[in-house]
Short mmCIF file of C-alpha atoms and ligand atoms in Angstrom, two decimals:
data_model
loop_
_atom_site.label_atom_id
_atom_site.label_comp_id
_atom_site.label_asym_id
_atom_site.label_seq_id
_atom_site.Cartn_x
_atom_site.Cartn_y
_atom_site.Cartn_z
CA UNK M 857 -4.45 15.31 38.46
CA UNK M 858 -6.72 14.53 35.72
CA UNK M 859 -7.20 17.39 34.53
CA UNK M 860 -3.86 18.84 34.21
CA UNK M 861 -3.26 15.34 32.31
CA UNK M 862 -5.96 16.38 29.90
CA UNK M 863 -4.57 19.85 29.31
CA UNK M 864 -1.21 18.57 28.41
CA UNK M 865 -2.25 16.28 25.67
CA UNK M 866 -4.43 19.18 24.11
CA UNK M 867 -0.97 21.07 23.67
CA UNK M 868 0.94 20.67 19.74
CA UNK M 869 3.36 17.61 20.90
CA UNK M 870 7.04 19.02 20.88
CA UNK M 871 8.89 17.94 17.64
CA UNK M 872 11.38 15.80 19.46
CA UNK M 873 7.69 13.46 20.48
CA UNK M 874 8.69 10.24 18.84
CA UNK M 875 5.74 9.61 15.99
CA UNK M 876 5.09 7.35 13.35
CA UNK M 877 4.65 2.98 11.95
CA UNK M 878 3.94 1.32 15.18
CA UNK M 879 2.76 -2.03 13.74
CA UNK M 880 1.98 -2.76 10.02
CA UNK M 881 -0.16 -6.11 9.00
CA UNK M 882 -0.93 -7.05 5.45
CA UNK M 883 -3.75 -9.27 3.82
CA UNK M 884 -3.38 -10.34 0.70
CA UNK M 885 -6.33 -12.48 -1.91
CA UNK M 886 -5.69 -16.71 -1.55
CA UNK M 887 -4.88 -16.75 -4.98
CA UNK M 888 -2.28 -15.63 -7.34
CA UNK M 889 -0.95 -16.36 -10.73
CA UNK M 890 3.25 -17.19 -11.60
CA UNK M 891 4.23 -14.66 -14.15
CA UNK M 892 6.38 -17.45 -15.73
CA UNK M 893 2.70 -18.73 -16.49
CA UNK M 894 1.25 -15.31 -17.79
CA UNK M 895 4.05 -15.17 -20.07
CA UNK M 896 4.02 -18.24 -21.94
CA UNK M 897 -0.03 -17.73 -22.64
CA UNK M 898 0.53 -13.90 -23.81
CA UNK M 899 3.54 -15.43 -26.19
CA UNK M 900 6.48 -12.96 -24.40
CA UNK M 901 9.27 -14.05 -22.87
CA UNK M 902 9.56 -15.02 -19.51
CA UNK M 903 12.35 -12.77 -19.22
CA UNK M 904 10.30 -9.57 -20.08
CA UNK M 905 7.90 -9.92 -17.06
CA UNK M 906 10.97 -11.09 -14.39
CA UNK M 907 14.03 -9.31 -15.39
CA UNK M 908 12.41 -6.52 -17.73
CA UNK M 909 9.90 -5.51 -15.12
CA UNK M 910 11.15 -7.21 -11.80
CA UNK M 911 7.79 -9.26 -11.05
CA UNK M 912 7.28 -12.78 -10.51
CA UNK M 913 3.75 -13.23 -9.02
CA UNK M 914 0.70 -11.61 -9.11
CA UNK M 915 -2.09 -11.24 -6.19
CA UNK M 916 -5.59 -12.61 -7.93
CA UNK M 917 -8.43 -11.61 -5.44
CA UNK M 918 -11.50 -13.78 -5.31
CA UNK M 919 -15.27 -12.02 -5.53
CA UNK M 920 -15.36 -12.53 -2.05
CA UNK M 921 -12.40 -10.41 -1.41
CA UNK M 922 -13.26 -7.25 -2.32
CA UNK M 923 -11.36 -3.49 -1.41
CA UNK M 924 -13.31 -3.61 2.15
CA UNK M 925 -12.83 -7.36 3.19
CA UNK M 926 -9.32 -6.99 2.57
CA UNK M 927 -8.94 -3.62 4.60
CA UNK M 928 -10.73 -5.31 7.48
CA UNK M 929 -8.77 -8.30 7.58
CA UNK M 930 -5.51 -6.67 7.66
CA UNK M 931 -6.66 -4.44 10.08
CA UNK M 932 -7.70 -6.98 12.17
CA UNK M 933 -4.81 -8.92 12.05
CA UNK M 934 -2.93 -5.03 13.09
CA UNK M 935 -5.34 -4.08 16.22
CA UNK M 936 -4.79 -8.53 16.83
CA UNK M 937 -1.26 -8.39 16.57
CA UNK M 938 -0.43 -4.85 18.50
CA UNK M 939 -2.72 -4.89 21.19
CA UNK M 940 -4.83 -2.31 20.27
CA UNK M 941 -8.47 -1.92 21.21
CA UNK M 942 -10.55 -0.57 19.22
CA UNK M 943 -11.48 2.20 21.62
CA UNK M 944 -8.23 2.99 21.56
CA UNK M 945 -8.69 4.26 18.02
CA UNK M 946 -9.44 7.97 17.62
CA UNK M 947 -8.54 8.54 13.72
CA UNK M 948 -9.78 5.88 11.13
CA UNK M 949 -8.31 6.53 7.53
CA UNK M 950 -8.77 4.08 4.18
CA UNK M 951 -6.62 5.11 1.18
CA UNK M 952 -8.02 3.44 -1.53
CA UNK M 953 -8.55 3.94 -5.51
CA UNK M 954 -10.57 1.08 -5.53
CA UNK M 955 -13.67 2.38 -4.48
CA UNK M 956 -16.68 0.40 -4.07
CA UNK M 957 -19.28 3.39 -3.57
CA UNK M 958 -19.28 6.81 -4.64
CA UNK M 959 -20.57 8.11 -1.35
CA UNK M 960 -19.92 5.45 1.41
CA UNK M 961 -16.26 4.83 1.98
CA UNK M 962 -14.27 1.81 2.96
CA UNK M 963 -13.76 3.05 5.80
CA UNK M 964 -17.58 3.38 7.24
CA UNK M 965 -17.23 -0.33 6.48
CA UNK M 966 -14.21 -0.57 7.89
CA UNK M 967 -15.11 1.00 11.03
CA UNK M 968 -18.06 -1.20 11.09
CA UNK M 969 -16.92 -4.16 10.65
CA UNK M 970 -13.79 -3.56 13.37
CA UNK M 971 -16.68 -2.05 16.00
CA UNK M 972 -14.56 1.10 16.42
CA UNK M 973 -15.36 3.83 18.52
CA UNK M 974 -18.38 5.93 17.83
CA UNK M 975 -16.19 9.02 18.84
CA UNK M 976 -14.05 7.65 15.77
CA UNK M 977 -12.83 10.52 13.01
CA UNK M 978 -13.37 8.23 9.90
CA UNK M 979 -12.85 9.02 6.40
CA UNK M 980 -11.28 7.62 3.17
CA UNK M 981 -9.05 9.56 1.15
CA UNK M 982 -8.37 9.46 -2.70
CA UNK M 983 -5.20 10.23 -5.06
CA UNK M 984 -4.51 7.55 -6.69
CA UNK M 985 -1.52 5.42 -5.30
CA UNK M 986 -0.61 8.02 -3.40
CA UNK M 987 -4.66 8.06 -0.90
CA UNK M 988 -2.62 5.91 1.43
CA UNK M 989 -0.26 8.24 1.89
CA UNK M 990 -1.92 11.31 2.05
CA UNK M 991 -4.05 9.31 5.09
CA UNK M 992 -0.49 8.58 7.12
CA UNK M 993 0.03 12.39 6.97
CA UNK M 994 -3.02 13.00 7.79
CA UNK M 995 -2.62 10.69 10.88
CA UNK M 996 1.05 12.27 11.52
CA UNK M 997 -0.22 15.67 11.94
CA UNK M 998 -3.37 14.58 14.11
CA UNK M 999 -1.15 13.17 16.54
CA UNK M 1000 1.35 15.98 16.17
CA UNK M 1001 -1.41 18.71 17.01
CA UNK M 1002 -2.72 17.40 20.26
CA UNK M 1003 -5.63 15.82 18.31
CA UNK M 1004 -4.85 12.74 19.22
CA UNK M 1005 -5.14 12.98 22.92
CA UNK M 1006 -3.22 10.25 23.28
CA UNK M 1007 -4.89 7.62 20.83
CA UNK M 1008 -3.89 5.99 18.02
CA UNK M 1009 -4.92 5.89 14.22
CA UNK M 1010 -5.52 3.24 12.28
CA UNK M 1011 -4.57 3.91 8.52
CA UNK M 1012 -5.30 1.24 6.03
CA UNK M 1013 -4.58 1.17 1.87
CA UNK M 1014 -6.47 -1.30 0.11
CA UNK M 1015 -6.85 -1.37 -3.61
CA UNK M 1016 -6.80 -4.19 -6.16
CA UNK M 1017 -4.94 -2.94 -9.74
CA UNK M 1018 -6.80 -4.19 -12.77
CA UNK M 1019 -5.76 -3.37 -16.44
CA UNK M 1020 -7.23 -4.79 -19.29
CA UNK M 1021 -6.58 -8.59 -20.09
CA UNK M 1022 -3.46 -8.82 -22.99
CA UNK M 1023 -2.91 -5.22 -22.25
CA UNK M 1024 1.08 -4.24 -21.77
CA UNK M 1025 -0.25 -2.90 -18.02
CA UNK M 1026 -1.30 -6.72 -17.53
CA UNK M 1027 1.54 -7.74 -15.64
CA UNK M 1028 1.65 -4.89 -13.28
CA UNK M 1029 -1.33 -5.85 -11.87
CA UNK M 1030 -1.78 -7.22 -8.10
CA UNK M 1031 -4.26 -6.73 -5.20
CA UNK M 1032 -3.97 -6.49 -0.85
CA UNK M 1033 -4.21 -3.97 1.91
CA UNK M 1034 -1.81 -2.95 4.38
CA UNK M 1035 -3.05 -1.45 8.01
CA UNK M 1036 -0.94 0.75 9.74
CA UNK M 1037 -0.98 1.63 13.22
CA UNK M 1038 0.74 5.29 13.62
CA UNK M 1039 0.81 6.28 17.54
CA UNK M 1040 3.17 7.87 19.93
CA UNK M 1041 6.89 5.80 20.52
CA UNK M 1042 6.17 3.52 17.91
CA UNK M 1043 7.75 0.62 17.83
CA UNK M 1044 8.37 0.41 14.62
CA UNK M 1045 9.65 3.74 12.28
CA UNK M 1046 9.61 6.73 14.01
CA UNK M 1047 8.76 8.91 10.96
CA UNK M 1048 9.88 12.65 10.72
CA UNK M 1049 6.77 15.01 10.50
CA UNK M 1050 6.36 18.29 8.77
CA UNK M 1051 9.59 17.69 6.88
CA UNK M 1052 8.79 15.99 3.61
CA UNK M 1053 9.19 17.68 0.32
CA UNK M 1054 6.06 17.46 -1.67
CA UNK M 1055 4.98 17.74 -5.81
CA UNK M 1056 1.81 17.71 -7.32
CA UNK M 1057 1.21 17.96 -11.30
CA UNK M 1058 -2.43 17.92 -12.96
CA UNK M 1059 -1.20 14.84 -15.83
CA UNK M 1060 -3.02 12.34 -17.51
CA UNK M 1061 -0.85 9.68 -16.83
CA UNK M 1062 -3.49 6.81 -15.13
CA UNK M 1063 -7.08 7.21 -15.00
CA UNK M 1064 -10.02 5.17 -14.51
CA UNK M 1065 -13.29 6.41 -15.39
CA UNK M 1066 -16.30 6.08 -13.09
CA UNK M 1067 -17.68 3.19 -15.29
CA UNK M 1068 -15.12 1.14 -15.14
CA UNK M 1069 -13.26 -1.66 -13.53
CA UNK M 1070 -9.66 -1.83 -15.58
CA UNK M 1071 -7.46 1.31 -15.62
CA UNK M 1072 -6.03 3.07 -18.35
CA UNK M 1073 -2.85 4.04 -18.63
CA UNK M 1074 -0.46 5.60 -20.86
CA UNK M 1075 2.43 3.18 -19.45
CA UNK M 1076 5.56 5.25 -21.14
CA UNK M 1077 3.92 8.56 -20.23
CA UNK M 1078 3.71 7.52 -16.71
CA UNK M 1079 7.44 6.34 -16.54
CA UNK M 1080 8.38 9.67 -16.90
CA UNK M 1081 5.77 11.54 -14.64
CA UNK M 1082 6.74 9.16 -11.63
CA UNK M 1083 10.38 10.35 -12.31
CA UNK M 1084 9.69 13.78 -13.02
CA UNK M 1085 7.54 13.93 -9.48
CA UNK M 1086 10.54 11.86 -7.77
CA UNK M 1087 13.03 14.80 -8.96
CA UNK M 1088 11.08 17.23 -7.64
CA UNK M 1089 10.01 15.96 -4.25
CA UNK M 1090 13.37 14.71 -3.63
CA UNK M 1091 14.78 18.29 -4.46
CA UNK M 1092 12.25 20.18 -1.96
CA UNK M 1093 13.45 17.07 0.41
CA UNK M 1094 16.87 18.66 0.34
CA UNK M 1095 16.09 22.20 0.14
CA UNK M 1096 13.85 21.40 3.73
CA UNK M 1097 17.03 19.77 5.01
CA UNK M 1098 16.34 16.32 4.64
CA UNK M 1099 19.92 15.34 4.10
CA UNK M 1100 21.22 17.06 7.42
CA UNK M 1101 22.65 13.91 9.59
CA UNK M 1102 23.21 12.57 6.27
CA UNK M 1103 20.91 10.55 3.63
CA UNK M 1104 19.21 7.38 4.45
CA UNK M 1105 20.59 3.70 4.70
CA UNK M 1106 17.58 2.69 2.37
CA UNK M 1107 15.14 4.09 0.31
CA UNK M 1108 11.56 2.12 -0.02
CA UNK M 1109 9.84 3.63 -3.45
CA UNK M 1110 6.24 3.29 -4.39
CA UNK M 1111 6.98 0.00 -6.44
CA UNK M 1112 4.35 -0.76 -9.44
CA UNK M 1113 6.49 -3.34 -10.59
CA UNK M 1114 10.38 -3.69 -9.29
CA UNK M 1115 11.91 -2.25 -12.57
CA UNK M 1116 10.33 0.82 -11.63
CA UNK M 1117 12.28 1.23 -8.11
CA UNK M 1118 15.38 0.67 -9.80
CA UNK M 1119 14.83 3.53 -12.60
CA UNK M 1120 13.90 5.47 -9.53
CA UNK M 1121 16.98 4.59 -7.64
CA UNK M 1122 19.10 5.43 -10.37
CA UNK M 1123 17.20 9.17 -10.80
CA UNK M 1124 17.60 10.14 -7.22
CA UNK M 1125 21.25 9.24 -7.05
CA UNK M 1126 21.95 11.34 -10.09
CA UNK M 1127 20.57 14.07 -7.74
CA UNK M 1128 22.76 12.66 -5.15
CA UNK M 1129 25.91 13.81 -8.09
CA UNK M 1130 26.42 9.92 -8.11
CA UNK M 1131 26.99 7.90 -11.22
CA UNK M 1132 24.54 5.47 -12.99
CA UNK M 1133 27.21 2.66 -12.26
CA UNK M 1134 27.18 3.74 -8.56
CA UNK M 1135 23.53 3.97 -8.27
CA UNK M 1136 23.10 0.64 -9.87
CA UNK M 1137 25.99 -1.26 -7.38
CA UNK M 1138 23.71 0.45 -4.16
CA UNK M 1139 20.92 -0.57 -5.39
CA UNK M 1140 21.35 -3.97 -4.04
CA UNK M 1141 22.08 -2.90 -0.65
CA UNK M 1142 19.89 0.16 -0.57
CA UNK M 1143 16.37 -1.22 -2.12
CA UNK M 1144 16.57 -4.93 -2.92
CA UNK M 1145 15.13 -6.13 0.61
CA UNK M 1146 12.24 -3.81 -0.50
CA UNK M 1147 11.10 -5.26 -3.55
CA UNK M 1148 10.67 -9.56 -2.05
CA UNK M 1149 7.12 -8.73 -1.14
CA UNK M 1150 5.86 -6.51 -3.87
CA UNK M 1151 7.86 -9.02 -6.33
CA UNK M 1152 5.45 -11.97 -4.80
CA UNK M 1153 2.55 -9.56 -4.85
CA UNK M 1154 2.46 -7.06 -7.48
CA UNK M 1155 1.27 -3.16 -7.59
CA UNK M 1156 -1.04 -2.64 -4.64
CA UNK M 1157 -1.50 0.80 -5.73
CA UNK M 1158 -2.30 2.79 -2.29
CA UNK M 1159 -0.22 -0.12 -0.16
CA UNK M 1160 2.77 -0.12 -2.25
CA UNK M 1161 5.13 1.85 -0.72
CA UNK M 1162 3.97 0.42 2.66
CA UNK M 1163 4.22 -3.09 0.84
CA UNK M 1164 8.31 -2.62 0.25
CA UNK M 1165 8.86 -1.38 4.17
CA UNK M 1166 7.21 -4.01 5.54
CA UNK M 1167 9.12 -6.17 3.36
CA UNK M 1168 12.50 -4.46 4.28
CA UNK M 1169 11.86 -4.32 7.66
CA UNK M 1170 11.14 -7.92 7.28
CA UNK M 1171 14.46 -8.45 6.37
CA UNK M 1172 16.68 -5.94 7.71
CA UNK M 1173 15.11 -4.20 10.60
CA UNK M 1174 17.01 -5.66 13.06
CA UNK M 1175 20.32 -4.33 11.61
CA UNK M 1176 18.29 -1.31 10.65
CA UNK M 1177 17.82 -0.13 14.14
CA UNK M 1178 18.85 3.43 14.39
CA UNK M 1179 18.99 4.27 10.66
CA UNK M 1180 17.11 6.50 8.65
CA UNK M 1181 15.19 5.06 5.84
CA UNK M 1182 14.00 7.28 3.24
CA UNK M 1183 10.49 6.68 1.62
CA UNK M 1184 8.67 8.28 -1.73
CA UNK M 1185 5.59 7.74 -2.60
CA UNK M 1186 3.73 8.40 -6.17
CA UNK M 1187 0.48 8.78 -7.44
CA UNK M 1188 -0.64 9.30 -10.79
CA UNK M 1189 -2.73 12.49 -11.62
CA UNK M 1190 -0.11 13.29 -9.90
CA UNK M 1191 0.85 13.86 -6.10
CA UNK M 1192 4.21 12.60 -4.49
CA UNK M 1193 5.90 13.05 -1.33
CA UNK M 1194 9.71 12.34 -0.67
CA UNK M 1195 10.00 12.02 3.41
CA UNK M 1196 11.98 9.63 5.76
CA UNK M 1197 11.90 7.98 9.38
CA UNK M 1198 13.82 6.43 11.64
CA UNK M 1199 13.98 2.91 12.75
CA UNK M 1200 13.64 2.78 16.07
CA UNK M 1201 15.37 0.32 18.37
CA UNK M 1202 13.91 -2.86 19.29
CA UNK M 1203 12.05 -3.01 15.70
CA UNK M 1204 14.09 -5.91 14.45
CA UNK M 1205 12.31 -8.31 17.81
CA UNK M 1206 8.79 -6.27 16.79
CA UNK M 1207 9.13 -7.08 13.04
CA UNK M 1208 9.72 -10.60 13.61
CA UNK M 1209 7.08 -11.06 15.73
CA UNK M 1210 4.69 -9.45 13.55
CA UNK M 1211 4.84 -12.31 10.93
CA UNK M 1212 4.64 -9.43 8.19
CA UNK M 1213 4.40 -12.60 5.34
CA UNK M 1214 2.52 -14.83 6.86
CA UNK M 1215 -0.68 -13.76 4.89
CA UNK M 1216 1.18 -15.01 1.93
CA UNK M 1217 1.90 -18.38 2.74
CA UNK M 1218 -0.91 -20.59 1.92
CA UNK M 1219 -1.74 -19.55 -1.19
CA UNK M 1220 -2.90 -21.02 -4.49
CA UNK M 1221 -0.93 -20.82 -7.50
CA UNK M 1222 -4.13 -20.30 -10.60
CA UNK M 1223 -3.85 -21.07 -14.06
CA UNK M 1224 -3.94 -18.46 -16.64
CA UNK M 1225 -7.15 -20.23 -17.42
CA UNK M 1226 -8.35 -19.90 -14.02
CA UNK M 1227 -7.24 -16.65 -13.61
CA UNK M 1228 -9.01 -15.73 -16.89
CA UNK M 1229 -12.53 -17.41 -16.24
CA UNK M 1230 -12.28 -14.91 -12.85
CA UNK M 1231 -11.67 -12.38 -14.29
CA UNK M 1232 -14.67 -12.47 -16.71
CA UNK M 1233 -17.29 -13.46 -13.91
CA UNK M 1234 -16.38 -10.51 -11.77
CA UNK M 1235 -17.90 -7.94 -13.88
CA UNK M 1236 -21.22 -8.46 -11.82
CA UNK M 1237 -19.52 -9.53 -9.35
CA UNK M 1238 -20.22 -5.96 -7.53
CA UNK M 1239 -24.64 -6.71 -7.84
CA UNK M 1240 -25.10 -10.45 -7.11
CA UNK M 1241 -27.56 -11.01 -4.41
CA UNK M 1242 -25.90 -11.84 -0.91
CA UNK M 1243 -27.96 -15.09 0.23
CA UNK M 1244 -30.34 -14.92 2.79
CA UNK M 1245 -29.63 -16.73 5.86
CA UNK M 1246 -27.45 -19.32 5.79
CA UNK M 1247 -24.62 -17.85 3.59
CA UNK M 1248 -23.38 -21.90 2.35
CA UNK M 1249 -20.85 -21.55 -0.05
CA UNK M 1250 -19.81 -18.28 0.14
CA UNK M 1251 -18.95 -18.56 3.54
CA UNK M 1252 -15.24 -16.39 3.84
CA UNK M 1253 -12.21 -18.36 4.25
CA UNK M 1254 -11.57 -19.62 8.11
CA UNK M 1255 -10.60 -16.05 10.10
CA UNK M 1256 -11.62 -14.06 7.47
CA UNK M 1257 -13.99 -11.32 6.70
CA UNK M 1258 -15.51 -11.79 3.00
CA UNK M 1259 -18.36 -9.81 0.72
CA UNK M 1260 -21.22 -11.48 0.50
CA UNK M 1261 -23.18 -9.71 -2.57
CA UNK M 1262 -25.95 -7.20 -1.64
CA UNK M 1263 -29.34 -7.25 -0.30
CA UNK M 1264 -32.11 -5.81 -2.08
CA UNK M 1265 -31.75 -1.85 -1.24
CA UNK M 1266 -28.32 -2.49 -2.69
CA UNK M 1267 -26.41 -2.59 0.24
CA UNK M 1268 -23.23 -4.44 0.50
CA UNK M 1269 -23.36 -7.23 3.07
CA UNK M 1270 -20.33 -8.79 4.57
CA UNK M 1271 -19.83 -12.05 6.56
CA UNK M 1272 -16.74 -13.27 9.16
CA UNK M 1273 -16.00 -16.82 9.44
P1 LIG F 1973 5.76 -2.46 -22.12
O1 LIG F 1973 5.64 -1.38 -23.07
O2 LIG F 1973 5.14 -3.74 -22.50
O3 LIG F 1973 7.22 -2.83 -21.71
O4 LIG F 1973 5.11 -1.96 -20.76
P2 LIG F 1973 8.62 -2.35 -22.34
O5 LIG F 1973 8.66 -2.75 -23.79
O6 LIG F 1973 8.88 -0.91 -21.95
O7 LIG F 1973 9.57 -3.33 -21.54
C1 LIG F 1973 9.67 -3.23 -20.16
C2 LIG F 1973 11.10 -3.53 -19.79
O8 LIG F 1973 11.37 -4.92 -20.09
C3 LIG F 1973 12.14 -2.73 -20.58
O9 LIG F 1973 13.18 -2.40 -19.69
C4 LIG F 1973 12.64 -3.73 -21.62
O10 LIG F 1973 13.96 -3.47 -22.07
C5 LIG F 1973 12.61 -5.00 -20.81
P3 LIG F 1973 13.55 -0.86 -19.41
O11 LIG F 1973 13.88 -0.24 -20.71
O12 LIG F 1973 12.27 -0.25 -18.82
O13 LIG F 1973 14.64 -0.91 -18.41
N1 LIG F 1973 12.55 -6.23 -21.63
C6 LIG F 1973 13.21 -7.36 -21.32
N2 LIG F 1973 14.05 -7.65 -20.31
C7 LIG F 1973 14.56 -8.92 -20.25
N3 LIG F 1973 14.26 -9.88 -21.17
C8 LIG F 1973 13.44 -9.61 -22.21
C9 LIG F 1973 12.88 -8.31 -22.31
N4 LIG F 1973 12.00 -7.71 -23.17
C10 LIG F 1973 11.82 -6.45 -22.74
N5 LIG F 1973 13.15 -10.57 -23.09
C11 LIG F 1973 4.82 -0.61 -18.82
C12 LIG F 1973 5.76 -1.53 -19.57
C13 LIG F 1973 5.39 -0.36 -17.44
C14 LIG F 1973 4.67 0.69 -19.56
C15 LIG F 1973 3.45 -1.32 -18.69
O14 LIG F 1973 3.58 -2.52 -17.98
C16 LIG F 1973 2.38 -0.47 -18.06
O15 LIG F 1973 1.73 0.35 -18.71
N6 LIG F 1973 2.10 -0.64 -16.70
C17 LIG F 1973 1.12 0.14 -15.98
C18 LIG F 1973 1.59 1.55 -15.68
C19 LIG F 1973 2.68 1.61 -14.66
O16 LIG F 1973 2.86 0.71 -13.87
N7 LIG F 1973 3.39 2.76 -14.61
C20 LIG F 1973 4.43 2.98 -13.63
C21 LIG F 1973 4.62 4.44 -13.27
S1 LIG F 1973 3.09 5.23 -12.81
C22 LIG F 1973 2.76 4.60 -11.23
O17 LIG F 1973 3.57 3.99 -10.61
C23 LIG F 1973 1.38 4.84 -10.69
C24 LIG F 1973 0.48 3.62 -10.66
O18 LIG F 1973 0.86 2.76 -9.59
C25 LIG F 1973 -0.99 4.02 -10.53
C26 LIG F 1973 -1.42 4.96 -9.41
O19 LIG F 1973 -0.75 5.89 -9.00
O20 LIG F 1973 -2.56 4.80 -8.99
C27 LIG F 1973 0.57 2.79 -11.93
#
């Protein structure tokens, strides 16, 4: 009976209703630069940039491959790769700090540009790294309440980190987007709702002001707030009962650069009342598999954490099946969020199917020259005219959706090749 159908899906789902990651799909710019590179032309050791901060290549995106056009394409690659229609899309979220308008969000272009449904809830949220994450709640609790009525969202981080050239933040750059599709029995993590500890601190640890491109940073400063807010959330984590049924196989940590996951590692075991030797001898069972993506990448602010689980359950998820992982995310300004999921069985046939790093192969290793010259013509890059008509050489790559320039009102114009 229809409508008895209909009045069960407007009832709050029952907490044992299996939510969360049903498919994840990344995009990431053609282009990167070797860090091996970057160090020899800033005059530091190679050693600084791989071992010191746990990065060896750096996403470089292209003028073409702005916030948006790499949104779209990864979520066209998730609604591709999942089956999913875009009708069957009730809930479109961006999480982005790389905004490209101060009133028209990502995703209006996103949702544009995918032909989503008109009856669509789309919006793009903003706290620094942690946007992206405060959109996957978002989706979690709209499917949760009933809201959903039996769609799915579509959540999507996109960002491209930028500090200035020569600046210490330099090599903790990178640029992509990750799309997430969070639905009923995913097939993916099944992520536990309402249950993650949360912290939020007004510091000035990362900012960018409206008028610019770069960030700034006070790099030692946010060291310390990252841990502080890891402490904290973890703690609340705990005091909610995270660690009844016992603490996760693996923890995936918002990763800026890999060094960073490891400090973090090391704080949260202390927690744990487990030694800095201990923490560091898990630390290769418990995170590594995280970090071979966002190593190959770099900091994709808003994706991050979503960045290191797709690269663990590139890895691992088949002989994750079953186990919890935990995951923290952290954005500076700050807001953080300790919570954790389950990997649900069959994800280790899902994941490989997915391809999670096939948007990586392909790509063009730049010179520091190269790399340089780009960076220096993209300060305009936001007002050059999109051509009329034919669009010639800045057609987007083969599959891809690219930006264009903009048209004379000063709207952005994208094309799909
Ligand atoms: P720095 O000051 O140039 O680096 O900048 P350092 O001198 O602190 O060295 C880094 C590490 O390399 C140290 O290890 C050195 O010992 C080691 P540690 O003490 O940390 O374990 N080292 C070497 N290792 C091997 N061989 C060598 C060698 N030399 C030195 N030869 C900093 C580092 C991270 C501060 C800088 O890159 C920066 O400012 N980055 C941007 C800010 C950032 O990423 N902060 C992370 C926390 S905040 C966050 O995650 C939020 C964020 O994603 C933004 C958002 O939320 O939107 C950034």
């Amino acid at each position: 009976m229809p409508g008895a159908l209909m009045f069960v899906h407007m009832l709050p789902l029952q907490s044992s209703t299996s939510i969360g990651i049903d498919t994840i799909a990344l995009a990431v710019p053609r282009a990167y630069i070797d860090l091996r590179d970057l160090a020899e032309a800033r005059g530091v050791p190679a050693g600084k940039y791989l071992q010191g901060l746990g990065v060896e290549q750096m996403a470089v995106a292209a003028p073409d491959e702005d916030p948006v056009a790499l949104a779209v394409n990864a979520a066209r690659r998730a609604l591709r790769l999942s089956g999913t229609r875009p009708t069957d899309i009730g809930l479109c979220i961006t999480g982005t700090e790389t905004a490209v308008d101060h009133s028209k969000p990502v995703a209006a272009f996103v949702h544009g540009l995918l032909g989503l449904s008109r009856a669509c809830r789309t919006f793009e949220t903003k706290h620094a790294c942690f946007g992206g994450t405060a959109g996957l709640l978002n989706a979690l609790d709209w499917i949760a309440s009933g809201s959903a009525r039996g769609r799915a969202a579509l959540v999507v981080c996109t960002d491209i980190a930028r500090y200035p050239i020569g600046s210490a933040g330099e090599p903790t750059q990178g640029a992509g987007a990750v799309a997430m599709i969070v639905r009923e029995q995913p097939r993916l993590v099944a992520l536990e709702v309402g249950a993650g500890g949360s912290f939020a601190s007004d510091v000035d640890d990362f900012w960018r002001p409206l008028d610019r491109k770069d960030a700034l940073v006070d790099g030692r400063f946010s060291v310390e707030c990252y841990l502080a807010a890891l402490a904290a959330a973890y703690v609340e984590w705990l005091r909610l009962g995270g660690a009844q049924g016992g603490l996760p196989a693996r923890t995936c940590y918002h990763v800026p650069y890999g060094k960073m996951a490891r400090k973090a590692h090391r704080q949260r075991k202390q927690l744990d009342g487990v030694s800095e030797e201990a923490a560091d001898a898990s630390f290769a069972v418990e995170v590594e598999p995280s970090l071979m993506l966002p190593a190959r990448v770099g900091n994709v602010y808003t994706g991050s954490l979503y960045l290191a689980l797709a690269s663990l359950l590139h890895l691992e998820a088949m002989v994750l099946e079953g186990e919890r992982v935990g995951l923290f995310s952290y954005g500076s300004g700050c807001s953080a969020e300790f919570f954790a999921g389950r990997v649900v069985a069959g994800a280790g046939a899902w994941a490989a199917e997915l391809g999670l790093d096939e948007p990586l192969r392909g790509r063009r290793r730049l010179s520091i020259v190269e790399y340089e010259a780009l960076r220096r013509g993209d300060a305009d890059v936001d007002r050059r005219p999109a051509p009329a008509g034919e669009v010639g050489g800045r057609r987007p790559a083969e599959g891809l959706v690219g930006f264009l320039g903009v048209d004379a009102g000063e709207r952005r114009v994208y094309g799909a090749a």
